[in-house]
Every structure is written in C-alpha cells, then in structure tokens.
Short mmCIF file of C-alpha atoms and ligand atoms in Angstrom, two decimals:
data_model
loop_
_atom_site.label_atom_id
_atom_site.label_comp_id
_atom_site.label_asym_id
_atom_site.label_seq_id
_atom_site.Cartn_x
_atom_site.Cartn_y
_atom_site.Cartn_z
CA MET A 1 -83.58 120.81 -49.65
CA ASN A 2 -81.23 123.74 -49.06
CA TYR A 3 -81.18 126.26 -46.21
CA MET A 4 -83.22 129.34 -47.10
CA GLY A 5 -83.61 132.61 -45.18
CA LEU A 6 -87.09 133.76 -44.17
CA ASN A 7 -86.95 136.86 -46.38
CA GLU A 8 -85.94 134.77 -49.38
CA ILE A 9 -88.80 132.30 -48.75
CA ARG A 10 -91.32 135.16 -48.63
CA GLU A 11 -90.03 136.55 -51.94
CA LYS A 12 -89.99 133.11 -53.61
CA PHE A 13 -93.61 132.52 -52.60
CA LEU A 14 -94.91 135.87 -53.79
CA SER A 15 -93.04 135.73 -57.09
CA PHE A 16 -94.13 132.10 -57.66
CA PHE A 17 -97.76 133.17 -57.41
CA GLU A 18 -97.12 136.25 -59.56
CA SER A 19 -95.98 133.76 -62.22
CA LYS A 20 -99.48 132.23 -61.85
CA GLU A 21 -100.98 135.65 -62.65
CA CYS A 22 -101.82 136.55 -59.05
CA LEU A 23 -101.62 140.24 -58.15
CA ARG A 24 -99.14 140.82 -55.32
CA LEU A 25 -100.59 143.09 -52.64
CA ASP A 26 -98.90 144.51 -49.54
CA SER A 27 -99.90 143.14 -46.16
CA PHE A 28 -103.02 144.85 -44.83
CA SER A 29 -102.83 146.52 -41.41
CA LEU A 30 -102.94 144.27 -38.34
CA VAL A 31 -105.86 146.40 -37.18
CA PRO A 32 -109.04 145.43 -39.06
CA LYS A 33 -110.95 148.09 -40.96
CA ASN A 34 -114.77 148.00 -40.95
CA ASP A 35 -114.84 144.56 -39.28
CA ALA A 36 -116.22 144.57 -35.75
CA SER A 37 -115.87 140.76 -35.50
CA LEU A 38 -112.08 140.81 -35.07
CA LEU A 39 -109.74 142.65 -32.71
CA LEU A 40 -106.67 141.85 -34.80
CA ILE A 41 -106.17 140.37 -38.27
CA ASN A 42 -105.71 136.61 -37.84
CA SER A 43 -105.29 135.29 -41.39
CA GLY A 44 -104.52 136.31 -44.95
CA MET A 45 -108.18 136.13 -45.90
CA ALA A 46 -109.55 138.24 -43.03
CA PRO A 47 -109.00 141.65 -44.69
CA MET A 48 -110.42 140.25 -47.95
CA LYS A 49 -113.84 139.16 -46.63
CA LYS A 50 -115.48 141.90 -48.70
CA TRP A 51 -114.04 140.29 -51.87
CA PHE A 52 -115.09 136.77 -50.82
CA THR A 53 -118.67 137.80 -50.09
CA GLY A 54 -118.91 139.92 -53.24
CA ALA A 55 -119.65 143.10 -51.25
CA GLU A 56 -116.72 144.72 -53.12
CA VAL A 57 -114.89 143.91 -56.35
CA PRO A 58 -111.25 142.79 -55.88
CA PRO A 59 -108.51 144.51 -57.91
CA ARG A 60 -107.93 141.15 -59.67
CA LYS A 61 -109.53 137.70 -59.39
CA ARG A 62 -106.15 136.22 -58.38
CA VAL A 63 -104.23 137.75 -55.49
CA THR A 64 -101.22 136.83 -53.34
CA THR A 65 -100.09 138.34 -50.04
CA CYS A 66 -97.87 137.94 -47.01
CA GLN A 67 -100.15 139.11 -44.19
CA LYS A 68 -99.11 140.21 -40.69
CA CYS A 69 -101.21 138.20 -38.21
CA ILE A 70 -101.89 137.74 -34.53
CA ARG A 71 -104.02 134.80 -33.30
CA THR A 72 -105.04 135.55 -29.77
CA PRO A 73 -106.26 131.97 -29.04
CA ASP A 74 -102.72 130.72 -29.83
CA ILE A 75 -101.16 132.84 -27.08
CA GLU A 76 -101.69 130.07 -24.49
CA CYS A 77 -99.48 127.78 -26.62
CA VAL A 78 -96.63 130.25 -27.16
CA GLY A 79 -93.40 129.01 -25.61
CA LYS A 80 -94.89 125.55 -25.04
CA THR A 81 -94.91 124.24 -28.61
CA ALA A 82 -92.39 124.69 -31.41
CA ARG A 83 -94.98 126.06 -33.82
CA HIS A 84 -97.11 128.75 -32.17
CA GLY A 85 -96.21 132.42 -32.13
CA THR A 86 -97.93 135.62 -31.10
CA PHE A 87 -97.11 137.69 -34.18
CA PHE A 88 -96.50 135.77 -37.41
CA GLU A 89 -96.69 136.24 -41.15
CA MET A 90 -99.10 134.26 -43.31
CA LEU A 91 -98.37 133.57 -46.95
CA GLY A 92 -101.47 133.15 -49.09
CA ASN A 93 -102.86 132.85 -52.59
CA PHE A 94 -106.49 133.63 -53.27
CA SER A 95 -109.05 133.22 -56.02
CA PHE A 96 -112.31 135.12 -56.21
CA GLY A 97 -114.42 132.96 -58.52
CA ASP A 98 -111.44 132.19 -60.76
CA TYR A 99 -109.07 129.18 -60.38
CA PHE A 100 -110.18 126.47 -57.98
CA LYS A 101 -109.22 123.17 -56.34
CA ARG A 102 -107.14 121.61 -59.10
CA GLU A 103 -104.87 124.65 -59.53
CA ALA A 104 -104.63 125.38 -55.78
CA ILE A 105 -103.49 121.81 -55.08
CA SER A 106 -101.08 121.46 -57.97
CA TRP A 107 -99.48 124.87 -57.39
CA ALA A 108 -99.02 124.12 -53.68
CA TRP A 109 -97.30 120.84 -54.55
CA GLU A 110 -95.17 122.53 -57.22
CA PHE A 111 -94.10 125.25 -54.79
CA PHE A 112 -93.15 122.76 -52.07
CA THR A 113 -91.44 120.12 -54.19
CA LYS A 114 -89.94 122.19 -57.04
CA VAL A 115 -89.32 125.68 -55.62
CA MET A 116 -88.57 124.76 -51.98
CA GLU A 117 -87.28 121.31 -53.02
CA ILE A 118 -88.86 119.66 -49.98
CA PRO A 119 -88.56 115.87 -50.40
CA GLU A 120 -91.93 114.28 -51.15
CA ASP A 121 -91.33 111.55 -48.61
CA ILE A 122 -91.63 113.95 -45.68
CA LEU A 123 -94.93 115.46 -46.88
CA TRP A 124 -98.38 114.36 -45.70
CA VAL A 125 -101.77 115.68 -46.75
CA THR A 126 -105.16 115.77 -45.02
CA VAL A 127 -108.51 116.19 -46.76
CA TYR A 128 -112.06 116.57 -45.47
CA GLU A 129 -113.64 113.10 -45.20
CA GLU A 130 -116.41 113.95 -47.69
CA ASP A 131 -114.17 115.74 -50.17
CA ASP A 132 -113.46 112.89 -52.61
CA GLU A 133 -112.72 115.45 -55.31
CA ALA A 134 -109.67 116.79 -53.40
CA ARG A 135 -108.47 113.28 -52.54
CA ASP A 136 -108.77 112.25 -56.17
CA ILE A 137 -106.69 115.25 -57.32
CA TRP A 138 -103.96 114.53 -54.73
CA VAL A 139 -103.76 110.82 -55.51
CA ASN A 140 -104.64 110.47 -59.18
CA GLU A 141 -103.48 113.77 -60.67
CA ILE A 142 -100.56 114.78 -58.47
CA GLY A 143 -99.50 111.19 -57.72
CA VAL A 144 -99.19 111.42 -53.92
CA ASN A 145 -99.00 108.01 -52.23
CA PRO A 146 -102.62 107.28 -51.14
CA GLU A 147 -101.35 106.27 -47.68
CA ARG A 148 -100.09 109.85 -47.28
CA VAL A 149 -103.51 111.41 -48.01
CA VAL A 150 -105.50 111.12 -44.80
CA LYS A 151 -109.22 111.86 -44.39
CA MET A 152 -110.16 113.95 -41.37
CA GLY A 153 -113.43 115.22 -39.90
CA LYS A 154 -115.11 118.59 -39.82
CA GLU A 155 -113.22 119.89 -36.79
CA ASP A 156 -109.89 119.55 -38.63
CA ASN A 157 -110.71 119.98 -42.29
CA PHE A 158 -113.72 122.23 -42.70
CA TRP A 159 -113.43 126.02 -42.59
CA GLU A 160 -116.54 127.88 -41.47
CA HIS A 161 -117.46 130.75 -39.17
CA GLY A 162 -121.20 130.96 -38.56
CA THR A 163 -123.11 131.53 -41.77
CA GLY A 164 -121.72 132.61 -45.14
CA PRO A 165 -118.93 131.36 -47.43
CA CYS A 166 -117.26 128.18 -46.14
CA GLY A 167 -115.90 124.87 -47.35
CA PRO A 168 -113.61 121.90 -46.94
CA CYS A 169 -109.87 122.35 -46.62
CA SER A 170 -106.75 120.32 -47.29
CA GLU A 171 -103.67 120.72 -45.13
CA ILE A 172 -100.07 119.93 -45.99
CA HIS A 173 -97.96 118.68 -43.09
CA VAL A 174 -94.22 118.14 -42.85
CA ASP A 175 -92.92 115.12 -40.93
CA ARG A 176 -89.97 116.58 -39.02
CA GLY A 177 -88.85 113.15 -37.86
CA VAL A 178 -88.94 111.03 -34.72
CA LYS A 179 -86.73 113.42 -32.78
CA TYR A 180 -89.70 115.82 -32.60
CA SER A 181 -92.21 113.12 -31.63
CA CYS A 182 -93.89 113.05 -28.22
CA GLY A 183 -92.87 109.37 -28.15
CA LYS A 184 -96.39 108.08 -27.46
CA PRO A 185 -97.07 104.76 -29.23
CA ASP A 186 -99.99 106.30 -31.15
CA CYS A 187 -98.06 109.42 -32.29
CA LYS A 188 -99.02 109.95 -35.93
CA LEU A 189 -100.37 112.63 -38.27
CA GLY A 190 -102.88 114.65 -36.23
CA CYS A 191 -100.96 114.20 -32.95
CA ASP A 192 -100.72 117.45 -31.00
CA CYS A 193 -96.91 117.26 -30.72
CA ASP A 194 -94.36 118.93 -32.98
CA ARG A 195 -93.47 116.00 -35.25
CA PHE A 196 -96.10 116.42 -38.00
CA MET A 197 -96.21 120.18 -38.44
CA GLU A 198 -99.12 121.65 -40.37
CA VAL A 199 -97.57 124.22 -42.68
CA TRP A 200 -100.12 125.10 -45.36
CA ASN A 201 -103.91 125.10 -45.36
CA LEU A 202 -105.79 125.17 -48.66
CA VAL A 203 -109.40 126.23 -48.17
CA PHE A 204 -111.90 125.45 -50.93
CA THR A 205 -114.67 127.96 -50.32
CA GLN A 206 -117.42 126.21 -52.28
CA PHE A 207 -120.53 126.64 -50.09
CA ASP A 208 -122.65 129.44 -48.70
CA LYS A 209 -124.13 128.29 -45.39
CA ASP A 210 -127.59 129.73 -44.72
CA GLU A 211 -129.43 130.46 -41.45
CA ASP A 212 -131.09 127.01 -41.59
CA GLY A 213 -127.72 125.23 -41.76
CA ASN A 214 -127.96 124.33 -45.46
CA TYR A 215 -124.75 124.27 -47.46
CA ASN A 216 -125.63 125.82 -50.81
CA ARG A 217 -123.05 125.35 -53.55
CA LEU A 218 -121.52 128.65 -54.73
CA ALA A 219 -121.74 129.26 -58.48
CA ASN A 220 -118.26 130.81 -58.36
CA PRO A 221 -116.23 129.07 -55.63
CA ASN A 222 -113.16 130.74 -54.13
CA ILE A 223 -109.71 129.74 -52.92
CA ASP A 224 -108.15 130.93 -49.67
CA THR A 225 -104.80 129.48 -48.64
CA GLY A 226 -102.74 130.22 -45.55
CA MET A 227 -99.17 129.13 -44.80
CA GLY A 228 -97.16 130.07 -41.73
CA LEU A 229 -94.01 131.75 -43.06
CA GLU A 230 -92.07 131.08 -39.86
CA ARG A 231 -93.20 127.42 -39.88
CA LEU A 232 -91.94 126.95 -43.41
CA ALA A 233 -88.70 128.71 -42.40
CA CYS A 234 -88.35 126.23 -39.52
CA VAL A 235 -88.48 123.41 -42.06
CA MET A 236 -86.13 125.08 -44.55
CA GLN A 237 -83.61 125.99 -41.86
CA GLY A 238 -83.81 122.69 -39.93
CA VAL A 239 -84.26 124.51 -36.61
CA ASP A 240 -86.24 123.36 -33.59
CA ASN A 241 -88.87 126.07 -33.34
CA LEU A 242 -90.20 129.38 -34.69
CA PHE A 243 -87.95 131.37 -32.39
CA GLU A 244 -84.82 129.92 -33.99
CA VAL A 245 -85.46 131.04 -37.57
CA ASP A 246 -82.92 133.55 -38.84
CA THR A 247 -84.89 136.80 -38.61
CA VAL A 248 -86.38 136.02 -35.19
CA GLN A 249 -82.95 135.02 -33.85
CA ASN A 250 -81.53 138.37 -34.95
CA THR A 251 -84.11 140.11 -32.77
CA MET A 252 -83.68 137.64 -29.94
CA LYS A 253 -79.91 138.15 -29.83
CA HIS A 254 -80.43 141.87 -29.23
CA ILE A 255 -83.02 141.22 -26.53
CA SER A 256 -80.72 138.67 -24.87
CA LYS A 257 -77.93 141.23 -24.84
CA PHE A 258 -80.10 143.93 -23.24
CA ALA A 259 -81.60 141.46 -20.76
CA GLY A 260 -78.27 139.81 -19.91
CA VAL A 261 -79.87 136.40 -20.46
CA ASN A 262 -78.66 133.80 -22.95
CA TYR A 263 -81.22 131.89 -24.99
CA LYS A 264 -81.70 128.30 -23.73
CA GLU A 265 -79.22 128.74 -20.84
CA ASN A 266 -81.93 128.17 -18.25
CA GLU A 267 -85.39 127.19 -19.39
CA ASN A 268 -86.93 128.07 -16.04
CA PHE A 269 -85.59 131.64 -16.04
CA LEU A 270 -88.28 134.32 -15.82
CA LEU A 271 -87.62 138.04 -15.92
CA PRO A 272 -88.90 139.80 -12.78
N1 LIG B 1 -107.41 131.06 -44.14
C1 LIG B 1 -106.76 129.83 -44.04
C2 LIG B 1 -106.03 129.66 -42.76
O1 LIG B 1 -105.88 130.62 -42.03
O2 LIG B 1 -105.63 128.58 -42.42
#
C-alpha cells in the first residue's frame, strides 16, 4: 500500500466507477433542495432520494459522486475521536434498479485491494445478521476469510429512516493495528475506539417499508454506498486522524500560523 494524496484518491474512485459505466456527477450543494427533512446534506444518497423513490428519473441508472457532507450528530465526537469531522466528503456509487449486491461487493473489494492496494489481512467486513446472501457473496465468491465476515444486528447493519426504501448494509472496516486500540480486553471489531475504522458502507436498498411495518421486497432494488474520503486518506497516508491528512493539514498550517498556535503542542490549549 503506497501513500496517496486525498485528491488522487478522489479521482481514482470516481474514474474506477466510470470504468463500471457509472455517470460521474458533481457534488450537490450542501444545502438540500426541496427536502424539508434535512438542514444539511449528510450523505451521498441524500440529494438523490427522488431517484431512489422513483419520483424522478435519474440521468443514468448508474451514478458516482463525491458529495460534500455535514453530519450534525457527529459534532459531539469531533476532536475526541480520530474519525469524526464536521465537514467531510463522501465517495459513493449508486444503482437505481440496475446492478445490485454482487457487483457492489465485488467492485468495493476490487477498489480496495487492487486500486488502493490495501492488504486483505487488515480488512474486516460486517453484514446484517439475516443477510445470508451478502455473507455468501463475501465468503464464497470473493473468498474473504469467513472469520473476517461478522454478522451484526439491525442497529449496525440495517439502513432505514421511517417508512420507504430501506435495506441491509455491509460495512468494510480497516484494522489500523493495536496502537490505535483502547486497550480493553474485549476490544474487537465493533468497539467504539479508533482501531477498527469503518471506511465504506454498502447499502442494499431491497425493501419498501410500509406504514404497518412490513418490509415489502422492491422489484428493482437499489445500491447506495458511502465512503468517508478523509477516512480512506487516513489509511492511505498512515496518519493518526482526519485532521492529519494532506489537504486538511495544508489548511491547518495556515490557521496555526494566524493563531500563533502549533498543532499538538498543547492539547489543552483553547483559543479565548
Ligand atoms: N448512505 C450510506 C451511508 O451514508 O453510510
């Protein structure tokens, strides 16, 4: 695995998915349009809801983007963990009733192991506990060690917001090594510390949940994936946290100069 700059990673991702016939679109605005449910765009799929629900026709059934995002619930974690930011960019590939689980999984693995050249032995995968289809693809088609494919419950591996399109998801985590572990004896995949960093979430939107709580199978299921660009940059650059990736450091150096404060000199320092 070689060092790669954040801008190069973004370009490699978008061109990889162009090679899979996805249409590259610019990031949508951070300010949602015609969506009163969100103050700020929080994921690659958020500006595309109209294409997922079928209210509008997408420009192509396969799309890829790098979306500007802000997740307000994450703000409490900023500065406390290595992996949460206020503003971040989310890489994503999407399918509107076109390719599905098999392609989404195998392309994600190809991108990580062939394009990024991340060693397989630091990668872990989670799947929804009832999604045997996804587990079977990971283990029997891709060849991932079954001990590295971990079943998790609805709170971790099921993507839904009220009623409407929803489905199980599969997350790819990078084991950054014991130096990032919280040191607790039970620290393992799923621990809240910074050792096993979730980098990419593959959502298999295969149900339409109705008002009575029934999960009705969609005739044309969709794919929605989201990967934190800065998190992947952290891995590719071997740095401690999001604030140490190349592009963020460039900004931070200027701020440090203006503020007269050096990064990491005093962790308790607060500007007045
Ligand atoms: N839409 C997938 C994610 O944000 O994780």
